[in-house]
Coordinates of C-alpha atoms in Angstrom, one line a residue:
X213 CA 73.5 100.9 90.0
X214 CA 69.9 99.5 90.1
X215 CA 68.3 102.5 88.4
X216 CA 69.7 102.9 84.9
X217 CA 68.1 106.3 84.2
X218 CA 69.8 109.6 84.9
X219 CA 67.9 111.4 87.6
X220 CA 68.4 114.8 85.9
X221 CA 67.5 114.2 82.2
X222 CA 65.9 110.7 82.4
X223 CA 68.5 109.4 80.0
X224 CA 68.9 105.6 80.0
X225 CA 72.5 104.9 81.0
X226 CA 74.3 102.0 79.3
X227 CA 77.0 99.8 80.8
X228 CA 79.6 102.0 79.0
X229 CA 78.2 105.1 80.5
X230 CA 78.5 103.7 84.0
X231 CA 82.1 102.6 83.3
X232 CA 83.0 106.1 82.0
X233 CA 81.5 107.6 85.1
X234 CA 83.5 105.3 87.3
X235 CA 86.8 106.3 85.6
X236 CA 85.9 109.9 85.9
X237 CA 85.6 109.4 89.7
X238 CA 89.0 107.8 89.7
X239 CA 90.5 110.8 87.9
X240 CA 89.0 113.3 90.3
X241 CA 91.7 115.1 92.4
X242 CA 89.1 116.0 95.0
X243 CA 88.9 112.3 96.0
X244 CA 91.7 111.2 98.3
X245 CA 91.3 107.4 98.2
X246 CA 89.7 104.9 95.9
X247 CA 89.6 101.2 96.9
X248 CA 87.5 98.1 96.4
X249 CA 87.0 95.3 98.9
X250 CA 85.0 92.3 97.7
X251 CA 82.7 90.2 99.8
X252 CA 85.2 87.3 99.6
X253 CA 87.9 89.4 101.4
X254 CA 90.0 90.4 98.4
X255 CA 90.5 94.0 97.5
X256 CA 92.2 96.4 95.2
X257 CA 93.8 99.8 96.0
X258 CA 93.0 101.9 93.0
X259 CA 94.0 105.5 93.7
X260 CA 95.8 107.4 96.5
X261 CA 95.8 111.2 96.0
X262 CA 98.3 112.7 98.4
X263 CA 99.5 116.3 98.4
X264 CA 100.9 116.0 94.8
X265 CA 97.5 114.5 93.8
X266 CA 95.5 117.4 95.1
X267 CA 95.2 116.8 98.8
X268 CA 95.4 120.0 100.8
X269 CA 95.7 118.4 104.3
X270 CA 96.6 114.8 104.3
X271 CA 99.8 113.3 102.8
X272 CA 99.9 110.0 101.0
X273 CA 101.3 108.4 104.1
X274 CA 98.3 109.5 106.2
X275 CA 95.9 108.1 103.6
X276 CA 97.8 104.8 103.3
X277 CA 97.8 104.5 107.1
X278 CA 94.1 104.9 107.2
X279 CA 93.6 102.4 104.3
X280 CA 95.8 99.8 106.1
X281 CA 93.9 100.1 109.4
X282 CA 90.6 99.8 107.5
X283 CA 91.7 96.6 105.8
X284 CA 92.9 95.1 109.1
X285 CA 89.6 96.0 110.8
X286 CA 87.5 94.5 108.0
X287 CA 89.6 91.3 108.1
X288 CA 90.7 91.6 104.4
X289 CA 92.6 88.7 102.9
X290 CA 94.6 90.2 100.1
X291 CA 94.9 93.6 98.5
X292 CA 96.5 94.3 95.1
X293 CA 97.8 97.6 93.8
X294 CA 99.1 98.8 90.4
X295 CA 102.0 101.1 91.3
X296 CA 102.0 104.0 88.8
X297 CA 102.8 106.6 91.5
X298 CA 104.9 109.6 90.7
X299 CA 107.1 111.9 92.8
X300 CA 107.7 115.4 91.5
X301 CA 106.9 114.0 88.0
X302 CA 109.4 111.0 88.4
X303 CA 108.5 107.4 88.4
X304 CA 108.4 106.8 92.2
X305 CA 108.5 103.0 92.0
X306 CA 111.9 103.3 90.4
X307 CA 113.2 106.0 92.6
X308 CA 111.9 104.5 95.9
X309 CA 113.1 101.0 94.9
X310 CA 116.7 102.3 94.3
X311 CA 116.7 104.1 97.7
X312 CA 114.7 101.6 99.9
X313 CA 115.0 98.3 98.0
X314 CA 111.2 98.1 97.5
X315 CA 108.4 100.3 96.2
X316 CA 106.7 103.0 98.2
X317 CA 103.8 100.7 99.0
X318 CA 106.3 98.3 100.4
X319 CA 106.4 100.5 103.5
X320 CA 103.0 99.0 104.3
X321 CA 103.9 95.4 103.5
X322 CA 103.0 95.2 99.8
X323 CA 105.3 92.8 98.0
X324 CA 106.0 91.7 94.5
X325 CA 102.9 90.3 92.9
X326 CA 103.6 89.9 89.2
X327 CA 105.9 91.4 86.7
X328 CA 105.2 92.4 83.1
X329 CA 107.1 90.6 80.3
X330 CA 107.3 87.4 82.5
X331 CA 109.6 89.0 85.1
X332 CA 109.9 87.2 88.4
X333 CA 110.6 88.3 92.0
X334 CA 114.3 87.2 91.6
X335 CA 114.5 89.4 88.4
X336 CA 113.1 92.4 90.3
X337 CA 115.4 92.0 93.3
X338 CA 118.5 91.5 91.2
X339 CA 117.6 94.6 89.1
X340 CA 117.2 96.7 92.2
X341 CA 120.5 95.6 93.6
X342 CA 122.4 96.0 90.4
X343 CA 121.2 99.5 89.8
X344 CA 121.3 100.9 93.3
X345 CA 124.9 99.5 93.9
X346 CA 126.5 101.1 90.9
X347 CA 129.4 103.2 92.2
X348 CA 129.4 106.9 91.6
X349 CA 133.0 106.7 90.4
X350 CA 131.6 105.3 87.1
X351 CA 130.1 108.7 86.3
X352 CA 133.1 110.6 87.5
X353 CA 136.0 109.2 85.4
X354 CA 136.3 110.9 82.0
X355 CA 140.0 111.1 81.5
X356 CA 141.0 114.5 80.1
X357 CA 137.5 115.5 78.9
X358 CA 135.9 118.6 80.4
X359 CA 133.8 118.0 83.5
X360 CA 130.1 117.8 83.1
X361 CA 127.2 119.2 85.1
X362 CA 126.5 115.6 86.3
X363 CA 130.0 115.3 87.7
X364 CA 129.8 118.7 89.4
X365 CA 126.5 117.8 91.1
X366 CA 127.9 114.5 92.3
X367 CA 131.0 116.1 93.7
X368 CA 129.0 118.8 95.4
X369 CA 126.6 116.5 97.2
X370 CA 129.5 114.3 98.2
X371 CA 131.2 117.3 99.7
X372 CA 128.2 118.4 101.8
X373 CA 127.1 115.0 103.0
X374 CA 127.9 113.8 106.5
X375 CA 128.2 110.2 105.2
X376 CA 130.4 109.1 102.4
X377 CA 128.3 108.8 99.2
X378 CA 129.7 105.8 97.3
X379 CA 126.9 104.5 95.0
X380 CA 123.6 105.5 93.4
X381 CA 121.6 104.5 96.5
X382 CA 123.6 106.7 98.8
X383 CA 123.3 109.7 96.5
X384 CA 119.5 109.6 96.0
X385 CA 118.8 108.7 99.6
X386 CA 120.7 111.8 100.6
X387 CA 118.8 114.0 98.2
X388 CA 115.4 112.6 99.4
X389 CA 116.4 113.2 103.0
X390 CA 117.3 116.8 102.2
X391 CA 113.9 117.4 100.6
X392 CA 112.1 115.6 103.4
X393 CA 113.9 117.7 106.1
X394 CA 113.2 120.9 104.1
X395 CA 109.5 120.1 103.9
X396 CA 109.3 119.2 107.6
X397 CA 110.9 122.2 109.1
X398 CA 113.7 124.7 108.6
X399 CA 117.2 123.3 109.0
X400 CA 118.2 123.4 112.6
X401 CA 121.5 125.0 113.5
X402 CA 123.1 121.7 114.4
X403 CA 121.8 119.8 111.3
X404 CA 124.9 120.2 109.2
X405 CA 125.2 118.3 105.9
X406 CA 128.9 119.1 105.8
X407 CA 131.0 116.0 105.4
X408 CA 132.5 114.7 108.7
X409 CA 135.4 112.4 109.3
X410 CA 134.7 108.6 109.1
X411 CA 134.5 108.2 112.9
X412 CA 131.2 110.2 112.7
X413 CA 132.3 112.7 115.4
X414 CA 130.3 116.0 115.1
X415 CA 133.2 117.8 116.8
X416 CA 135.5 117.2 113.9
X417 CA 135.2 118.3 110.3
X418 CA 137.4 118.0 107.2
X419 CA 137.3 121.8 106.6
X420 CA 137.6 124.7 109.0
X421 CA 135.9 128.0 108.8
X422 CA 139.3 129.5 107.8
X423 CA 139.5 127.0 104.8
X424 CA 136.2 128.3 103.5
X425 CA 137.1 131.9 104.0
X426 CA 140.5 131.4 102.3
X427 CA 138.8 129.9 99.2
X428 CA 136.1 132.5 99.1
X429 CA 138.6 135.3 99.3
X430 CA 140.5 133.8 96.4
X431 CA 137.3 133.7 94.3
X432 CA 136.4 137.3 95.3
X433 CA 139.9 138.4 94.1
X434 CA 139.4 136.8 90.7
X435 CA 135.9 138.4 90.3
X436 CA 137.2 141.8 91.3
X437 CA 139.9 141.5 88.7
X438 CA 137.4 141.0 85.9
X439 CA 136.7 144.3 84.1
X440 CA 133.2 145.6 83.6
X441 CA 130.1 143.4 83.9
X442 CA 131.6 140.4 82.2
X443 CA 130.5 137.0 83.5
X444 CA 133.0 134.4 84.7
X445 CA 132.2 130.8 83.9
X446 CA 132.1 128.1 86.7
X447 CA 135.0 126.3 85.0
X448 CA 137.1 129.4 84.7
X449 CA 136.6 130.5 88.3
X450 CA 137.2 127.1 89.6
X451 CA 140.4 126.7 87.6
X452 CA 141.7 130.1 88.8
X453 CA 141.5 129.0 92.4
X454 CA 142.2 125.3 92.0
X455 CA 145.2 125.4 94.4
X456 CA 143.3 127.1 97.2
X457 CA 141.6 123.9 98.4
X458 CA 140.4 120.4 97.7
X459 CA 138.0 119.8 94.8
X460 CA 135.2 119.1 97.2
X461 CA 135.8 122.4 99.1
X462 CA 135.9 124.3 95.8
X463 CA 132.6 122.8 94.7
X464 CA 131.0 123.6 98.0
X465 CA 132.2 127.2 97.9
X466 CA 131.1 127.7 94.3
X467 CA 127.6 126.5 95.2
X468 CA 127.3 128.8 98.2
X469 CA 129.1 132.0 97.0
X470 CA 126.1 133.6 95.5
X471 CA 124.9 136.7 97.4
X472 CA 128.0 137.0 99.5
X473 CA 129.8 140.4 99.8
X474 CA 133.1 140.5 97.9
X475 CA 133.9 144.2 98.4
X476 CA 132.2 147.1 100.0
X477 CA 128.9 147.6 98.2
X478 CA 129.5 144.7 95.8
X479 CA 128.0 141.2 96.1
X480 CA 128.5 138.0 94.0
X481 CA 125.7 137.3 91.5
X482 CA 125.3 133.9 89.9
X483 CA 123.1 132.7 87.1
X484 CA 122.5 129.3 85.4
X485 CA 122.9 129.1 81.6
X486 CA 119.6 127.4 80.5
X487 CA 121.2 125.5 77.5
X488 CA 124.0 123.8 79.3
X489 CA 123.1 124.2 83.0
X490 CA 126.5 125.7 83.8
X491 CA 126.9 128.5 86.3
X492 CA 128.4 132.0 85.7
X493 CA 129.4 134.6 88.3
X494 CA 130.1 138.3 88.4
X495 CA 130.0 141.2 90.9
X496 CA 127.0 143.5 91.1
X497 CA 126.1 146.5 93.4
X498 CA 124.3 145.5 96.6
X499 CA 124.8 144.3 100.1
X500 CA 124.9 140.9 101.6
X501 CA 122.2 139.8 104.1
X502 CA 123.2 140.0 107.8
X503 CA 123.8 136.5 109.2
X504 CA 124.3 135.6 112.8
X505 CA 127.3 133.7 113.9
X506 CA 126.9 130.0 114.0
X507 CA 130.2 129.1 115.6
X508 CA 132.3 126.3 114.2
X509 CA 131.7 124.7 110.7
X510 CA 129.7 121.8 111.9
X511 CA 127.0 124.4 112.8
X512 CA 125.9 124.7 109.2
X513 CA 124.5 128.2 108.4
X514 CA 120.8 128.1 107.5
X515 CA 121.2 130.5 104.7
X516 CA 123.9 128.3 103.1
X517 CA 121.7 125.2 102.9
X518 CA 120.4 124.5 99.3
X519 CA 116.8 125.4 98.9
X520 CA 114.2 122.6 98.3
X521 CA 113.6 124.0 94.8
X522 CA 117.2 123.7 94.0
X523 CA 117.6 120.2 95.4
X524 CA 114.5 119.1 93.6
X525 CA 115.8 120.4 90.3
X526 CA 119.1 118.5 90.9
X527 CA 117.1 115.4 91.8
X528 CA 115.3 115.5 88.4
X529 CA 118.5 116.0 86.5
X530 CA 120.3 113.2 88.3
X531 CA 117.3 110.9 87.8
X532 CA 117.4 111.5 84.1
X533 CA 121.1 111.0 83.8
X534 CA 121.4 108.0 86.2
X535 CA 118.0 106.2 86.4
X536 CA 115.8 107.0 83.4
X537 CA 116.5 104.1 80.9
X538 CA 116.1 106.3 77.8
X539 CA 118.4 109.0 79.0
X540 CA 121.2 107.4 81.1
X541 CA 124.5 109.0 80.2
X542 CA 127.0 107.3 77.9
X543 CA 130.2 108.3 79.8
X544 CA 130.7 104.9 81.3
X545 CA 131.7 101.4 80.1
X546 CA 129.1 100.0 77.6
X547 CA 128.7 96.9 79.8
X548 CA 127.9 98.9 82.9
X549 CA 125.5 101.2 81.0
X550 CA 123.7 98.2 79.5
X551 CA 123.4 96.8 83.0
X552 CA 122.0 100.1 84.3
X553 CA 119.5 100.5 81.4
X554 CA 118.3 96.8 81.7
X555 CA 117.9 97.0 85.5
X556 CA 116.0 100.3 85.4
X557 CA 113.7 98.9 82.7
X558 CA 113.0 95.8 84.7
X559 CA 112.1 97.8 87.8
X560 CA 109.7 100.0 85.8
X561 CA 108.1 96.8 84.3
X562 CA 107.2 95.6 87.8
X563 CA 104.0 97.4 88.8
X564 CA 101.7 94.8 90.4
X565 CA 102.2 94.4 94.2
X566 CA 100.1 92.5 96.7
X567 CA 99.7 92.5 100.5
X568 CA 98.6 89.4 102.3
X569 CA 97.0 90.3 105.6
X570 CA 96.8 86.8 106.9
X571 CA 93.6 87.2 108.8
X572 CA 92.8 84.9 111.6
X573 CA 90.8 81.8 110.5
X574 CA 88.4 81.8 113.4
X575 CA 86.5 84.3 115.4
X576 CA 86.8 84.4 119.2
X577 CA 83.5 82.8 120.0
X578 CA 83.0 80.2 122.8
X579 CA 83.3 76.7 121.3
X580 CA 80.4 75.4 123.3
X581 CA 78.1 77.9 121.6
X582 CA 79.2 77.5 117.9
X583 CA 81.1 75.4 115.5
X584 CA 83.5 77.2 113.1
X585 CA 84.5 75.6 109.8
X586 CA 86.4 76.8 106.8
X587 CA 84.5 75.5 103.8
X588 CA 86.0 75.0 100.3
X589 CA 84.1 74.3 97.1
X590 CA 84.6 71.7 94.4
X591 CA 82.7 72.0 91.1
X592 CA 81.3 69.1 89.2
X593 CA 81.5 69.2 85.4
X594 CA 83.7 72.2 85.4
X595 CA 83.8 73.9 81.9
X596 CA 87.0 73.7 80.0
X597 CA 87.6 77.5 80.1
X598 CA 87.8 77.3 83.9
X599 CA 90.5 74.6 84.0
X600 CA 93.6 76.0 85.7
X601 CA 91.8 78.8 87.3
X602 CA 92.2 79.3 91.1
X603 CA 89.1 78.1 93.0
X604 CA 87.3 80.5 95.2
X605 CA 88.9 80.9 98.6
X606 CA 87.3 79.1 101.6
X607 CA 84.4 80.8 103.4
X608 CA 84.1 80.8 107.2
X609 CA 80.9 79.2 108.4
X610 CA 79.7 79.7 112.0
X611 CA 77.1 77.0 112.9
X612 CA 75.2 76.1 116.0
X613 CA 76.7 73.6 118.3
X614 CA 74.2 70.9 117.3
X615 CA 74.4 71.6 113.5
X616 CA 74.2 68.6 111.2
X617 CA 75.6 67.8 107.8
X618 CA 72.4 69.0 106.2
X619 CA 72.8 72.3 108.0
X620 CA 76.4 72.6 106.9
X621 CA 75.5 72.0 103.2
X622 CA 72.7 74.5 103.4
X623 CA 74.8 77.3 105.0
X624 CA 77.7 76.6 102.7
X625 CA 75.5 76.9 99.6
X626 CA 74.0 80.1 101.0
X627 CA 77.4 81.6 101.7
X628 CA 78.8 81.0 98.2
X629 CA 75.6 82.2 96.6
X630 CA 75.7 85.5 98.5
X631 CA 79.4 86.2 97.7
X632 CA 79.6 85.2 94.0
X633 CA 77.1 86.0 91.3
X634 CA 78.1 82.9 89.3
X635 CA 77.1 80.7 92.3
X636 CA 73.5 82.0 92.4
X637 CA 72.3 78.6 91.0
X638 CA 74.8 76.5 92.8
X639 CA 73.5 73.3 94.4
X640 CA 75.5 71.4 97.0
X641 CA 75.5 67.6 96.3
X642 CA 77.8 66.1 98.9
X643 CA 80.4 66.7 101.7
X644 CA 83.6 65.4 100.2
X645 CA 84.9 62.4 102.2
X646 CA 81.7 61.8 104.0
X647 CA 79.4 60.7 101.2
X648 CA 78.0 57.7 103.1
X649 CA 77.3 59.5 106.3
X650 CA 73.7 60.3 107.3
X651 CA 72.9 64.0 106.9
X652 CA 71.4 64.1 110.4
X653 CA 74.8 63.4 111.9
X654 CA 76.1 66.3 114.0
X655 CA 79.1 68.2 112.6
X656 CA 80.9 68.3 116.0
X657 CA 80.9 64.5 116.3
X658 CA 81.8 64.0 112.7
X659 CA 84.7 66.5 112.2
X660 CA 86.2 66.7 115.7
X661 CA 89.1 69.1 115.6
X662 CA 89.2 69.4 111.8
X663 CA 89.1 73.0 110.5
X664 CA 88.5 72.4 106.8
X665 CA 85.7 70.7 104.9
X666 CA 85.1 70.5 101.1
X667 CA 81.7 70.5 99.5
X668 CA 81.0 69.4 96.0
X669 CA 78.1 70.5 93.8
X670 CA 76.9 71.6 90.4
X671 CA 75.1 74.5 88.8
X672 CA 71.4 74.0 88.0
X673 CA 69.8 74.9 84.7
X674 CA 70.6 74.4 81.0
X675 CA 73.5 76.8 80.8
X676 CA 74.8 76.3 84.3
X677 CA 78.0 78.2 84.9
X678 CA 78.3 79.0 81.2
X679 CA 76.0 82.0 81.8
X680 CA 78.9 83.7 83.7
X681 CA 82.3 84.0 82.3
X682 CA 85.5 85.6 83.2
X683 CA 85.5 89.4 82.9
X684 CA 87.8 89.3 79.9
X685 CA 84.7 88.4 77.8
X686 CA 83.6 85.6 75.6
X687 CA 86.4 85.8 73.1
X688 CA 89.2 83.3 73.5
X689 CA 92.7 84.5 72.7
X690 CA 96.2 83.1 73.2
X691 CA 99.2 85.0 74.5
X692 CA 102.6 83.5 73.5
X693 CA 105.3 86.2 73.5
X694 CA 109.1 85.9 73.0
X695 CA 109.6 87.2 76.5
X696 CA 107.9 84.2 77.9
X697 CA 104.5 85.8 78.8
X698 CA 101.6 83.4 78.4
X699 CA 98.8 85.7 79.7
X700 CA 97.7 89.4 79.8
X701 CA 100.1 91.4 82.0
X702 CA 98.6 94.8 81.3
X703 CA 101.2 95.8 78.7
X704 CA 100.3 96.8 75.1
X705 CA 99.8 93.8 72.9
X706 CA 99.3 93.0 69.2
X707 CA 97.6 90.1 67.5
X708 CA 99.1 88.5 64.4
X709 CA 96.8 88.8 61.4
X710 CA 97.5 85.1 60.5
X711 CA 97.7 83.0 63.7
X712 CA 95.9 85.5 65.9
X713 CA 98.4 85.0 68.7
X714 CA 99.0 88.0 70.9
X715 CA 102.5 89.4 71.6
X716 CA 103.9 92.5 73.3
X717 CA 104.5 95.3 70.8
X718 CA 107.7 96.2 72.6
X719 CA 108.9 92.6 72.2
X720 CA 108.1 92.8 68.5
X721 CA 110.3 95.9 68.1
X722 CA 107.5 98.5 68.2
X723 CA 108.1 101.1 70.9
X724 CA 105.1 102.1 73.0
X725 CA 105.2 105.6 71.6
X726 CA 104.8 104.4 68.0
X727 CA 101.5 103.5 66.3
X728 CA 100.9 99.9 65.4
X729 CA 101.1 98.8 61.7
X730 CA 97.9 98.3 59.8
X731 CA 98.8 94.7 59.3
X732 CA 101.1 92.7 61.5
X733 CA 102.6 89.2 61.0
X734 CA 104.6 87.6 63.8
X735 CA 108.0 86.2 63.4
X736 CA 106.8 82.6 63.2
X737 CA 104.4 83.4 60.4
X738 CA 106.9 85.5 58.5
X739 CA 109.2 82.5 58.4
X740 CA 106.4 80.4 56.8
X741 CA 106.9 79.9 53.1
X742 CA 109.7 82.5 53.0
X743 CA 107.6 85.3 54.3
X744 CA 104.4 84.5 52.4
X745 CA 101.8 84.3 55.2
X746 CA 99.0 81.9 54.7
X747 CA 95.5 81.5 56.1
X748 CA 92.7 83.9 56.6
X749 CA 93.7 87.5 57.3
X750 CA 91.8 89.3 60.0
X751 CA 91.5 93.0 60.8
X752 CA 94.4 93.9 63.0
X753 CA 93.5 94.6 66.7
X754 CA 95.4 96.3 69.5
X755 CA 94.9 95.0 73.0
X756 CA 95.8 96.8 76.2
X757 CA 94.9 94.7 79.2
X758 CA 92.6 96.5 81.6
X759 CA 92.9 96.3 85.3
X760 CA 89.9 93.9 85.7
X761 CA 91.4 91.2 83.5
X762 CA 94.7 91.5 85.2
X763 CA 93.1 91.1 88.6
X764 CA 91.1 88.1 87.3
X765 CA 94.2 86.4 86.0
X766 CA 96.0 86.9 89.3
X767 CA 93.2 85.0 91.0
X768 CA 92.0 88.0 93.0
X769 CA 88.6 88.5 91.2

């Protein structure tokens, strides 16, 4: 923003004001897409607002398709994204990874970029596989204990699924498909979620229409026998008709009995107890809706299909019981539960994903009219703070057919000066490997079929490159956490008041929802002199890595 004054009140805007304004734009739900593409071909996808984010027309997939085509058209090199997306209030990077094996952005080629707490790609892949492959039988076996709502939901969806649901991935994939189909269009007559035999034939079914009628009549008989307006619990009604059919058939009928006519002028009413989530039933005056005949059972009645609202509520409950690390149920072996909690936590700790577009190195121009060279830069007298940093990516130079070494040096210097602010005072000194060659020599004769050249130069002036530093600022700090992290990964960190070394608060036993202590001494300093810390004590600071420093550390900025 070249003009620092507000055009309305003439107020002088500071850098903080501009940054606040930018974050307000990101938070606006009226904006569908926010992305940045730098002149060097690297970009960052900052925000996608699909239907859940405020879009009234375009879905998140439509917006992502547009962004992907835009990046391809512009010849982008790499794009990073911080995946904090949610689906119906749930962490979508966890839910989608369990179902698909990769995050939602992975549908467009985004792959693991970096994990928090020093997690690697292998850690991420193993966590996804361990969690998604947990068998549903772990949540079903409880011995003689009463059945829980979780077990009832698992049994119900196993009973209505065409495919056999064996593990967590099968279950959540089936639920998401139900929601997707419900949003797309009403369930077609031949789209039956009823379980079929293993051979997959749609002409065969494990239940007949007579099996369902027999179980329903048994349930109607029990409800008619209840005096007055008393409610009958789900467990009592199921136990009374336990010999009428298989457990899966009983669960199916209990889910679908609501609203059906049990006697002339009397229909079944069902309600959910808010405290426990259990269902209760009784007969009330009324008439059942008129349904057309749908033929055999594998023509699943549209009115019997669970509503999207109902499936979504079940999805949230199952997510909390089976995927959310803090609330995963305890009714399984401790080793298996620890594996599930650890795996889910690792998946949630992997938020940074990158897509490499692999753009073509050269443009389709006739060779007789131009010379194309990818030019890399090598800095003389590089400052200490830049050691270990990734150099700028090569720039494509298009030169005339008769261009000389002097022309190449001039165009290379101009290209890097235009792309990078810190290269504004950069001066090319030599062409690496051709130091003794006369500058009037033509590039075509000198390089032949070579595609890459490297130039070496320095920054002019007293301060040189020292005028421009990494976006993290002038302060030097050290990260050395127990988890193995050696740099900012975007998670909350805390500096020791003695040694000033930064560590994750979570790794130090301080949950993210708790405030940090007024003074903090790391484990190493606490061990010094039996807990008596030495050295100068500084005011404690809390550090939450911002997105810019994370992108800089990843070599993207």
